[in-house]
Short mmCIF file of C-alpha atoms in Angstrom, two decimals:
data_model
loop_
_atom_site.label_atom_id
_atom_site.label_comp_id
_atom_site.label_asym_id
_atom_site.label_seq_id
_atom_site.Cartn_x
_atom_site.Cartn_y
_atom_site.Cartn_z
CA MET L 1 0.00 0.00 0.00
CA GLU L 2 2.80 2.45 0.89
CA GLN L 3 4.58 1.83 -2.41
CA THR L 4 1.32 2.33 -4.30
CA ARG L 5 0.73 5.71 -2.62
CA ILE L 6 4.26 6.83 -3.39
CA GLN L 7 3.95 5.75 -7.02
CA MET L 8 0.66 7.62 -7.35
CA PHE L 9 2.31 10.76 -5.93
CA GLU L 10 5.28 10.47 -8.33
CA GLN L 11 3.21 9.71 -11.40
CA GLN L 12 0.30 12.10 -10.92
CA ILE L 13 1.14 14.92 -8.52
CA TYR L 14 4.86 15.41 -9.17
CA PRO L 15 4.50 16.05 -12.96
CA GLU L 16 1.84 18.69 -12.32
CA ILE L 17 3.95 20.56 -9.77
CA PHE L 18 7.13 20.19 -11.81
CA ALA L 19 5.49 21.68 -14.92
CA GLU L 20 4.37 24.70 -12.89
CA VAL L 21 7.76 25.23 -11.24
CA ALA L 22 9.69 24.65 -14.47
CA GLY L 23 7.54 27.25 -16.21
CA ASN L 24 8.35 29.74 -13.48
CA VAL L 25 12.07 28.96 -13.68
CA MET L 26 12.04 29.45 -17.46
CA ASP L 27 10.17 32.72 -17.04
CA ARG L 28 12.73 33.91 -14.51
CA PHE L 29 15.55 32.81 -16.79
CA GLY L 30 14.01 34.82 -19.62
CA LYS L 31 13.52 37.93 -17.50
CA GLN L 32 17.07 37.75 -16.10
CA LYS L 33 18.65 36.71 -19.39
CA LYS L 34 20.50 39.99 -19.88
CA GLU L 35 22.01 39.86 -16.38
CA ILE L 36 22.89 36.17 -16.76
CA ILE L 37 24.61 36.84 -20.09
CA GLU L 38 26.66 39.70 -18.65
CA GLU L 39 27.75 37.67 -15.62
CA TRP L 40 28.75 34.65 -17.69
CA LYS L 41 30.48 36.78 -20.33
CA THR L 42 32.67 38.48 -17.73
CA ILE L 43 33.70 35.21 -16.11
CA LEU L 44 34.22 33.41 -19.44
CA GLN L 45 36.37 36.25 -20.75
CA GLN L 46 38.62 36.05 -17.71
CA TYR L 47 38.63 32.26 -17.90
CA MET L 48 39.68 32.14 -21.57
CA ASP L 49 42.33 34.80 -21.05
CA GLN L 50 43.79 32.67 -18.25
CA ILE L 51 43.90 29.63 -20.54
CA ALA L 52 45.57 31.66 -23.27
CA ASP L 53 48.16 32.95 -20.77
CA LEU L 54 48.90 29.37 -19.65
CA GLN L 55 49.30 28.30 -23.28
CA GLU L 56 51.68 31.16 -24.00
CA GLU L 57 53.75 29.97 -21.07
CA GLU L 58 53.56 26.43 -22.49
CA GLU L 59 51.76 25.24 -19.36
CA ALA L 60 48.57 24.16 -21.15
CA PRO L 61 47.83 22.25 -24.37
CA SER L 62 45.38 23.25 -27.08
CA ILE L 63 41.76 22.98 -25.94
CA GLN L 64 39.18 20.60 -27.35
CA GLU L 65 36.37 20.99 -24.85
CA ILE L 66 35.01 23.48 -22.32
CA ASP L 67 32.29 22.09 -20.06
CA PHE L 68 29.77 23.84 -17.82
CA SER L 69 28.89 21.18 -15.24
CA PHE L 70 26.17 21.72 -12.67
CA LEU L 71 27.24 20.62 -9.20
CA TYR L 72 24.47 18.87 -7.29
CA THR L 73 26.47 19.23 -4.07
CA SER L 74 26.17 23.01 -4.43
CA LEU L 75 22.43 22.77 -3.81
CA GLU L 76 23.27 22.51 -0.14
CA ASP L 77 25.58 25.54 -0.23
CA LYS L 78 24.61 29.19 -0.01
CA HIS L 79 24.86 29.50 -3.80
CA ALA L 80 24.28 26.78 -6.39
CA LYS L 81 26.86 26.81 -9.16
CA PHE L 82 28.26 25.43 -12.36
CA GLN L 83 31.87 24.28 -12.57
CA ILE L 84 33.74 25.36 -15.69
CA ASP L 85 36.46 22.99 -16.89
CA SER L 86 38.61 22.83 -20.02
CA TYR L 87 40.23 19.76 -21.51
CA GLY L 88 42.83 19.06 -24.15
CA GLU L 89 42.80 16.52 -26.96
CA GLY L 90 40.30 13.75 -26.28
CA GLY L 91 38.14 15.87 -23.98
CA ARG L 92 37.21 15.02 -20.42
CA VAL L 93 37.46 11.27 -20.95
CA SER L 94 41.17 11.55 -21.73
CA GLY L 95 42.61 13.81 -19.05
CA GLU L 96 42.29 16.17 -16.13
CA SER L 97 40.85 19.66 -16.33
CA ILE L 98 43.37 22.30 -17.31
CA LEU L 99 41.63 25.13 -15.48
CA THR L 100 38.60 25.20 -13.17
CA GLU L 101 36.29 28.12 -12.40
CA TYR L 102 32.80 28.48 -10.92
CA ILE L 103 29.69 30.49 -11.76
CA SER L 104 26.43 30.90 -9.88
CA ALA L 105 23.15 29.22 -10.81
CA ASP L 106 20.77 30.35 -8.08
CA TRP L 107 17.77 30.27 -10.43
CA ILE L 108 18.08 26.47 -10.53
CA ALA L 109 18.45 26.10 -6.76
CA ASP L 110 15.54 28.45 -6.08
CA GLY L 111 13.33 26.43 -8.41
CA ALA L 112 14.32 23.18 -6.71
CA LYS L 113 13.58 24.67 -3.29
CA VAL L 114 10.13 25.86 -4.36
CA LEU L 115 9.37 22.46 -5.88
CA ALA L 116 10.29 20.65 -2.66
CA GLU L 117 8.08 23.01 -0.66
CA ARG L 118 5.16 22.53 -3.06
CA LEU L 119 5.56 18.75 -2.94
CA ALA L 120 5.52 18.76 0.86
CA GLU L 121 2.43 20.98 0.93
CA ARG L 122 0.62 18.79 -1.56
CA ALA L 123 1.51 15.61 0.31
CA GLU L 124 0.04 17.21 3.44
CA GLN L 125 -3.13 18.20 1.60
CA GLU L 126 -3.56 14.68 0.23
CA ASN L 127 -2.92 13.10 3.65
CA LEU L 128 0.16 11.36 2.24
CA ARG L 129 2.87 12.64 4.59
CA GLY L 130 2.98 9.23 6.23
CA TYR L 131 4.02 7.77 2.88
CA VAL L 132 5.78 10.60 1.05
CA ARG L 133 8.56 11.35 3.51
CA ALA L 134 11.50 13.74 3.29
CA ALA L 135 13.66 11.18 1.48
CA GLU L 136 11.06 10.73 -1.30
CA ILE L 137 10.67 14.49 -1.70
CA ASP L 138 14.44 14.95 -1.90
CA LYS L 139 14.65 12.25 -4.57
CA LEU L 140 12.01 14.09 -6.59
CA ARG L 141 13.84 17.39 -6.04
CA LEU L 142 17.01 15.95 -7.58
CA ARG L 143 15.01 14.49 -10.46
CA ALA L 144 13.53 17.95 -11.04
CA VAL L 145 16.96 19.56 -11.11
CA ARG L 146 18.06 17.17 -13.85
CA SER L 147 14.96 18.04 -15.87
CA LEU L 148 15.49 21.76 -15.28
CA LEU L 149 19.07 21.43 -16.52
CA LEU L 150 17.79 19.83 -19.71
CA CYS L 151 15.28 22.65 -20.11
CA LEU L 152 18.00 25.26 -19.68
CA ALA L 153 20.56 23.48 -21.85
CA VAL L 154 18.34 23.71 -24.92
CA ARG L 155 17.93 27.44 -24.29
CA PHE L 156 21.62 28.17 -23.72
CA LYS L 157 22.29 27.41 -27.38
CA TYR L 158 20.52 30.68 -28.22
CA ILE L 159 22.55 32.88 -25.88
CA ILE L 160 25.99 31.24 -25.79
CA ARG L 161 27.30 33.43 -28.62
CA ASP L 162 26.38 36.50 -26.59
CA MET L 163 28.26 35.05 -23.61
CA ILE L 164 31.49 34.56 -25.53
CA ASP L 165 34.07 37.28 -25.88
CA PHE L 166 35.39 36.22 -29.27
CA ARG L 167 38.64 38.15 -28.91
CA SER L 168 39.45 36.11 -25.82
CA LEU L 169 38.32 32.90 -27.52
CA ALA L 170 40.54 33.72 -30.52
CA ARG L 171 43.57 33.85 -28.20
CA VAL L 172 42.92 30.29 -27.05
CA GLN L 173 44.72 27.58 -29.02
CA LYS L 174 42.03 25.07 -29.95
CA GLU L 175 41.90 21.57 -31.39
CA PRO L 176 40.39 21.28 -34.91
CA CYS L 177 37.16 20.12 -33.27
CA PHE L 178 36.33 22.48 -30.40
CA LEU L 179 33.19 22.18 -28.24
CA ILE L 180 31.44 24.09 -25.48
CA GLN L 181 29.01 21.91 -23.57
CA ILE L 182 26.60 22.17 -20.65
CA GLY L 183 25.22 19.45 -18.42
CA GLU L 184 25.93 17.51 -15.23
CA TYR L 185 29.30 16.97 -13.63
CA MET L 186 30.84 13.75 -14.98
CA ASP L 187 27.56 12.84 -16.67
CA TRP L 188 25.55 13.91 -19.71
CA MET L 189 26.58 16.95 -21.75
CA LYS L 190 24.81 18.88 -24.51
CA THR L 191 26.87 20.75 -27.11
CA ILE L 192 25.79 24.39 -27.34
CA TYR L 193 28.68 25.78 -29.40
CA ALA L 194 31.22 24.16 -31.68
CA VAL L 195 33.97 24.93 -34.17
CA GLN L 196 34.33 22.09 -36.65
CA PRO L 197 36.78 21.60 -39.53
CA ALA L 198 35.59 22.49 -43.01
CA VAL L 199 33.83 19.67 -44.84
CA ASP L 200 32.32 19.11 -48.27
CA ILE L 201 28.73 17.97 -47.76
CA PHE L 202 28.76 15.98 -51.01
CA ASN L 203 32.27 14.59 -50.78
CA CYS L 204 32.73 13.17 -47.29
CA GLU L 205 32.26 9.91 -45.44
CA GLN L 206 28.65 8.82 -45.04
CA ASP L 207 28.82 8.94 -41.23
CA THR L 208 30.39 12.42 -41.07
CA ASP L 209 28.70 14.64 -38.49
CA LEU L 210 27.51 17.69 -40.43
CA ARG L 211 26.16 19.60 -37.44
CA PHE L 212 27.85 22.81 -36.24
CA ARG L 213 29.69 23.22 -39.54
CA SER L 214 30.49 26.44 -41.37
CA PHE L 215 29.86 26.79 -45.08
CA HIS L 216 31.03 30.05 -46.59
CA ALA L 217 30.64 31.35 -50.16
CA ILE L 218 29.73 28.00 -51.72
CA HIS L 219 27.59 27.64 -54.85
CA TYR L 220 25.34 24.60 -54.68
CA ASN L 221 24.03 24.07 -58.20
CA GLU L 222 21.79 21.14 -59.11
CA LYS L 223 22.43 19.50 -55.75
CA GLN L 224 20.08 17.24 -53.82
CA PHE L 225 20.21 17.67 -50.06
CA LYS L 226 18.51 14.49 -48.89
CA ALA L 227 18.05 13.43 -45.25
CA PHE L 228 21.06 15.45 -44.00
CA ASN L 229 21.33 16.61 -40.40
CA LEU L 230 22.83 20.07 -40.75
CA SER L 231 21.45 21.46 -37.50
CA GLN L 232 23.17 24.51 -36.00
CA SER L 233 25.32 24.99 -39.08
CA ASP L 234 26.32 28.35 -40.47
CA PHE L 235 25.77 29.22 -44.15
CA ARG L 236 27.19 32.57 -45.21
CA ASP L 237 27.10 34.04 -48.72
CA CYS L 238 26.07 30.68 -50.17
CA VAL L 239 24.01 30.27 -53.34
CA PHE L 240 21.52 27.46 -53.88
CA THR L 241 20.25 27.11 -57.47
CA GLU L 242 18.25 24.44 -59.32
CA SER L 243 18.51 22.28 -56.20
CA SER L 244 16.32 20.49 -53.67
CA ILE L 245 16.38 20.16 -49.89
CA THR L 246 14.26 17.20 -48.74
CA ASP L 247 13.71 15.47 -45.38
CA CYS L 248 16.59 17.36 -43.78
CA LEU L 249 17.16 18.54 -40.21
CA MET L 250 18.29 22.17 -40.36
CA ASN L 251 17.12 23.43 -36.99
CA ASP L 252 18.94 26.47 -35.59
CA CYS L 253 20.91 27.11 -38.78
CA MET L 254 22.12 30.58 -39.70
CA PHE L 255 21.72 31.75 -43.30
CA ASP L 256 23.44 35.10 -43.84
CA GLY L 257 23.55 36.71 -47.26
CA CYS L 258 22.40 33.54 -49.01
CA VAL L 259 20.48 33.21 -52.29
CA PHE L 260 17.84 30.53 -52.87
CA GLU L 261 16.91 30.44 -56.56
CA ARG L 262 14.66 27.92 -58.33
CA LEU L 263 14.78 25.74 -55.24
CA CYS L 264 12.39 23.24 -53.69
CA ILE L 265 12.59 22.83 -49.92
CA GLU L 266 10.30 20.05 -48.73
CA SER L 267 9.51 18.16 -45.52
CA THR L 268 12.41 19.80 -43.70
CA MET L 269 12.75 20.96 -40.09
CA MET L 270 13.96 24.56 -39.90
CA LYS L 271 12.95 25.55 -36.37
CA GLY L 272 15.03 28.34 -34.92
CA CYS L 273 16.70 29.19 -38.25
CA ILE L 274 17.77 32.77 -38.80
CA PHE L 275 17.73 34.23 -42.31
CA VAL L 276 19.50 37.57 -42.69
CA ASN L 277 19.86 39.50 -45.97
CA CYS L 278 18.70 36.48 -47.96
CA ILE L 279 16.99 36.37 -51.36
CA PHE L 280 14.36 33.75 -52.16
CA GLN L 281 13.50 33.62 -55.85
CA GLU L 282 11.20 31.18 -57.66
CA THR L 283 11.35 28.94 -54.63
CA ILE L 284 8.80 26.58 -53.11
CA MET L 285 8.84 25.75 -49.40
CA LYS L 286 6.50 22.81 -48.86
CA GLU L 287 5.64 21.21 -45.51
CA ILE L 288 8.44 23.08 -43.78
CA VAL L 289 8.42 23.42 -40.00
CA LEU L 290 9.73 26.87 -39.11
CA SER L 291 8.19 27.00 -35.66
CA GLU L 292 7.33 24.53 -32.96
CA SER L 293 3.63 23.99 -32.39
CA ASP L 294 2.17 23.67 -28.90
CA LYS L 295 1.52 19.98 -29.57
CA GLU L 296 5.16 19.40 -30.53
CA SER L 297 6.72 21.42 -27.75
CA SER L 298 8.30 19.62 -24.81
CA ILE L 299 9.44 20.89 -21.44
CA LEU L 300 12.73 19.08 -22.14
CA ASP L 301 13.29 20.51 -25.59
CA TYR L 302 12.95 23.96 -27.05
CA PHE L 303 13.27 25.70 -30.39
CA ALA L 304 12.73 29.38 -31.01
CA PRO L 305 10.63 30.34 -34.04
CA ALA L 306 12.55 31.03 -37.25
CA GLU L 307 13.48 34.63 -38.02
CA PHE L 308 13.67 36.56 -41.31
CA HIS L 309 15.50 39.89 -41.38
CA ASN L 310 15.99 42.10 -44.46
CA CYS L 311 15.01 39.29 -46.83
CA GLU L 312 13.41 39.43 -50.29
CA PHE L 313 10.74 37.00 -51.47
CA ARG L 314 10.35 36.92 -55.26
CA GLU L 315 7.77 34.47 -56.59
CA VAL L 316 7.99 32.32 -53.49
CA ARG L 317 5.32 29.98 -52.16
CA LEU L 318 4.98 28.65 -48.62
CA GLU L 319 2.73 25.61 -48.88
CA ASN L 320 1.47 23.65 -45.86
CA CYS L 321 4.17 25.17 -43.65
CA ASN L 322 4.16 25.92 -39.93
CA ALA L 323 5.38 29.48 -39.53
CA ASP L 324 3.60 30.44 -36.31
CA LYS L 325 5.29 33.20 -34.29
CA CYS L 326 8.08 33.59 -36.85
CA ILE L 327 9.79 36.96 -36.64
CA VAL L 328 9.73 38.83 -39.94
CA LYS L 329 11.42 42.24 -40.07
CA ASN L 330 12.10 44.62 -42.99
CA CYS L 331 11.34 41.98 -45.63
CA ASP L 332 10.02 42.57 -49.14
CA ALA L 333 7.02 40.25 -49.54
CA SER L 334 5.60 41.67 -52.76
CA LYS L 335 5.65 38.24 -54.44
CA LEU L 336 5.18 35.87 -51.51
CA GLU L 337 2.29 33.41 -51.65
CA LEU L 338 1.01 31.67 -48.54
CA GLU L 339 -0.98 28.51 -49.18
CA ASN L 340 -2.52 26.45 -46.35
CA SER L 341 0.25 27.57 -44.00
CA SER L 342 -0.10 28.36 -40.30
CA ILE L 343 1.17 31.88 -39.60
CA VAL L 344 -0.49 32.73 -36.28
CA GLY L 345 1.33 35.44 -34.35
CA SER L 346 4.02 35.82 -37.02
CA GLY L 347 5.20 38.63 -39.22
CA PHE L 348 3.63 36.74 -42.10
CA GLU L 349 0.23 37.20 -40.44
CA GLU L 350 0.90 40.92 -40.15
CA ARG L 351 1.71 41.02 -43.85
CA LYS L 352 -1.53 39.21 -44.69
CA ASP L 353 -3.54 41.71 -42.65
CA LYS L 354 -1.93 44.60 -44.54
CA GLU L 355 -1.98 42.97 -47.98
CA GLY L 356 -2.36 45.55 -50.68
CA GLN L 357 -1.27 48.36 -48.36
CA ASP L 358 2.36 47.77 -47.55
CA GLU L 359 4.77 45.45 -49.31
CA LEU L 360 7.43 45.77 -46.62
CA PHE L 361 6.94 44.09 -43.27
#
């Protein structure tokens, strides 16, 4: 009977309270994002300068990996914190940290504290305190922290570039494959920033990881992008002509100064993509997911809506696409056709409302 009551509490009451607390933590993270970025940027700048100084003195090797690891033990301290470590060739599995620093994470600890309090209150209300004791609540608190870390990790990918002082990073000698990751100490890690060697998409090994790559000033003519995972890659001044992009994962990609001409993009995930100064001409985008729907969204995953800035659409059709909440700024939409596409709360919706009045939105 006791085990049954505990299971009921974990399976029914805990998820409800966690969802509420996690939402509040994410809201706080969003409201404090500017302050968090500034704090992390200052510490990371100092940290990378220290690594570069050690390297100049030949006391540190080139860096392959920098990890932000949450310390569960810090939950019992005055301030919860992440530990920052850097590793040479082979990453953390191949050697000791070269330099260690710490940074606060009180927003996680505060959320965990509130969750534990809410769980205790609810157990009291349900007359379950005889079954759901302090040990069970603490176990659920630690489970919640892991889930909160996952929630935050998928959001850090959108602010990590603002946290990095690239002059300091440029001083650091890095391995050809360089990663910045966030997660748990000596456990799971999620890559939120990477510098990868150049690669030819159409002339590489089949199992080559194409994520986090940079593609600059490449002309893709009569190419078929089929079932590639190019997520979080960077395309700058690239031209795509007479080509097709089908069944690809291109979430969180950056397209800067790119041209898409006589192109068919179909059944491709492009959540969180940013298009800046791009030209779309005689292009069809069919069944493209540019924004995450409420049904698709998960507390443990997150994608921002796609953004279009200073783009031109010339004889372009969005057909059966999800473009809800997409940001559209200073774009010429004089020849953009929207067909059976969801555009709720997006700049595309604003354009539709003003159709015939203003071609720029």
